[in-house]
Steps between C-alpha positions, in 0.01 A plus 500: 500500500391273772241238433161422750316190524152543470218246537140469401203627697214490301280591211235755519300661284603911373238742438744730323547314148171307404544093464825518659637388850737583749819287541614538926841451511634511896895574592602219670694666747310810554188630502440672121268365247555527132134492304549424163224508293413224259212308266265250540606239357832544668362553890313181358839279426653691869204395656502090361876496576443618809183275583652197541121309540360614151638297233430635110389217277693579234910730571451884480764683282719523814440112606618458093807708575612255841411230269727597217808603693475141716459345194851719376692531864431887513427586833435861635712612753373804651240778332649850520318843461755737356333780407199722574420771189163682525355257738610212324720269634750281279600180612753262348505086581875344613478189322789171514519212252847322482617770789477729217335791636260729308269840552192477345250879503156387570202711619450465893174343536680255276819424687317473827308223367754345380681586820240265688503223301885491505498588897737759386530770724401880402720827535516871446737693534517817772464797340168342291374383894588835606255713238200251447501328855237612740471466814148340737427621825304150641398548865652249703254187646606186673429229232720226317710591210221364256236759602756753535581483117132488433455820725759665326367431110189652665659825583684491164186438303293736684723783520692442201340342226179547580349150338188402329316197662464225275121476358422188682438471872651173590410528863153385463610201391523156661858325500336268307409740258849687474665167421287453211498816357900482505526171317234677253735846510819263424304316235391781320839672546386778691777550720466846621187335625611188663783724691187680653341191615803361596575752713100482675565169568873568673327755740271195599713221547 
């Protein structure tokens, strides 16, 4: 069976099972996305690894993890999902010490964080692509690649995911104000919260 890269796209939250989120997963050479959903607390460890500007006080089990295997020489080669069962996927980590190779099972929202913080790239294989990938019809517009992947999580959360807005309506707020609130949001280690900021304060700078 043939393997395909797949990259990140985003978080976002998933009406269908309550306090969980949805995991975007985009074919890197195609057009199929592979939503995997996942919980909180593991969107919130995607979302840190994946904001590089928000900086937890104190490591999050997955920071532990890196910190461990540097500490040992592990390193994580590459995060495979293997296996899809009822609409859960299986993934397994490819892990090297002494160029001794090893497979490790691990839950998905788990080897995709760990995936991030090893820069360890992600695969699936085919057939799993082939029976939980979807496909998003995005009507074309001449902008840069940067609003283009923003217009496309659009179309995916609207038409697919349908996602709550989070309680607070950053856009009210000054600059000023946003800044604050995420060193207050990192502080408190709210980071489903600072993401949200974060990301109010991208759109404006």
């Amino acid at each position: 069976m043939s393997l395909v890269r797949l990259n990140i796209k985003g978080i976002s939250y998933s009406q269908t099972q309550n306090g969980a989120y949805a995991l975007i997963l985009n074919e890197v050479d195609g057009d199929r996305k592979l939503p995997i959903v996942i919980g909180a607390f593991e969107a919130q460890s995607i979302a840190i690894a994946l904001e590089k500007e928000i900086s937890p006080p104190r490591p999050l089990t997955h920071d532990l993890f890196k910190n461990f295997a540097d500490r040992f020489d592990i390193v994580v080669k590459q995060v495979i999902i293997h296996k899809l069962v009822d609409g859960v996927f299986y993934s397994s980590l490819i892990c090297e010490r002494d160029k001794i190779e090893e497979i490790i099972d691990a839950r998905t929202s788990d080897a995709i964080a760990l995936a991030l913080r090893f820069q360890a790239p992600i695969f699936t294989f085919k057939n799993i692509l082939d029976k939980a990938g979807i496909y998003l019809k995005v009507n074309p517009k001449k902008e840069d690649d940067d609003t283009e992947d923003n217009i496309l999580m659009d179309e995916l959360v609207a038409n697919e995911l349908e996602p709550q807005e989070p309680g607070e309506n950053y856009k009210a707020k000054s600059i000023e104000e946003l800044h604050n609130l995420l060193e207050e949001a990192v502080s408190n280690e709210d980071y489903e919260k600072a993401a949200h900021i974060r990301d109010e304060i991208s759109k404006r700078e």
